[in-house]
GROMACS .gro file of C-alpha atoms in nm:
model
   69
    1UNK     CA    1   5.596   8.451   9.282
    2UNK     CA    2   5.760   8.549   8.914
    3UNK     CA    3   5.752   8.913   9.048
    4UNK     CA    4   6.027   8.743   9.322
    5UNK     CA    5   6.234   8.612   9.112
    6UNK     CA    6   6.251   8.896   8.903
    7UNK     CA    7   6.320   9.095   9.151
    8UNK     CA    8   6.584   8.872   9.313
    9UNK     CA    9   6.754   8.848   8.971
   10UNK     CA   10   6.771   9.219   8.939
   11UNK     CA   11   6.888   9.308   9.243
   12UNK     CA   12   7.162   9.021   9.194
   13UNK     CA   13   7.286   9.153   8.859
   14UNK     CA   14   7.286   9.538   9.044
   15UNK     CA   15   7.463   9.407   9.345
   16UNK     CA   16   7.726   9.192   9.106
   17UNK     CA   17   7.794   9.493   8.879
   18UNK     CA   18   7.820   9.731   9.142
   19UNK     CA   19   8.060   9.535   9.283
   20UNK     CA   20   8.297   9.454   9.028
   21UNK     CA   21   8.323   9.789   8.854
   22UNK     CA   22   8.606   9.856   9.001
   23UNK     CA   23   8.809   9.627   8.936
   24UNK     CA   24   8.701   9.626   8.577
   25UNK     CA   25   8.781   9.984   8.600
   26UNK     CA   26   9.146   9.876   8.757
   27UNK     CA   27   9.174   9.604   8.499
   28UNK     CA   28   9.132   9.887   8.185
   29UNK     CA   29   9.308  10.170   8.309
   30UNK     CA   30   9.625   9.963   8.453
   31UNK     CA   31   9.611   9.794   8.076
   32UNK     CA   32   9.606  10.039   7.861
   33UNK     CA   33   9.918  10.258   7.757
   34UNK     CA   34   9.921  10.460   7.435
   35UNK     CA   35   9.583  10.314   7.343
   36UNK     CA   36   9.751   9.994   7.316
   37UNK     CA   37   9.598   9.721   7.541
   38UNK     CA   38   9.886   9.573   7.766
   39UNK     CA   39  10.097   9.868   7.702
   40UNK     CA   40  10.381   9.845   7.498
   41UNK     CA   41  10.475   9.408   7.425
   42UNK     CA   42  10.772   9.229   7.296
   43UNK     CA   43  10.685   8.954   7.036
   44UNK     CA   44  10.856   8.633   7.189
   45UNK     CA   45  11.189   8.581   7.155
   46UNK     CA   46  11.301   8.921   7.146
   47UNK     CA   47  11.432   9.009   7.458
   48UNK     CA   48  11.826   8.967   7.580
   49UNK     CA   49  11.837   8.655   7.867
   50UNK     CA   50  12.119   8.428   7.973
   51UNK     CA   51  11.882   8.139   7.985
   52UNK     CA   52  11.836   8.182   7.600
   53UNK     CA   53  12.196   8.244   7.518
   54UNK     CA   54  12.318   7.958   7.726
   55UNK     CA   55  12.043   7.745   7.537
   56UNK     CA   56  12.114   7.897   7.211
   57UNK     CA   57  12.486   7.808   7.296
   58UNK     CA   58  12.414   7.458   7.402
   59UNK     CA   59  12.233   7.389   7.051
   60UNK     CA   60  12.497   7.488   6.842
   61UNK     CA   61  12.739   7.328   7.059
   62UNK     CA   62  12.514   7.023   7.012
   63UNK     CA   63  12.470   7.119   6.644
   64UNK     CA   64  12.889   7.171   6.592
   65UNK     CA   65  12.939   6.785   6.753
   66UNK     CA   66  12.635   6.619   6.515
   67UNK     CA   67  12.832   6.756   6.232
   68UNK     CA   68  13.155   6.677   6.227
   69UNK     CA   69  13.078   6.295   6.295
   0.00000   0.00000   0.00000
């Protein structure tokens, strides 16, 4: 009866591994770039977008108003 279970458990853990090993295998190789995970980021913030210059614009806008009252 333990020998079962054992058994059951091993060929559950072969079965899972063999089948995600690819796509562990897709995961590392599609993440990696210049042995940098994720390839090469941009800290937040640093990219050009109109949605963040028309917000940026907004604020000061906002900002200019506040202060001369």
């Amino acid at each position: 009866m333990v020998g079962d279970v054992f058994e059951l458990v091993f060929f559950m853990w072969a079965i899972g591994i063999f089948a995600f090993a690819p796509l562990g295998y897709f995961i590392y190789m599609y993440t990696m770039k210049s042995g940098e995970p994720f390839g090469d980021t941009e800290p937040h913030g640093d990219s050009e977008s109109k949605v963040l210059d028309m917000a940026e614009g907004f604020i000061h806008k906002i900002k200019g108003l506040l202060g001369k009252k």
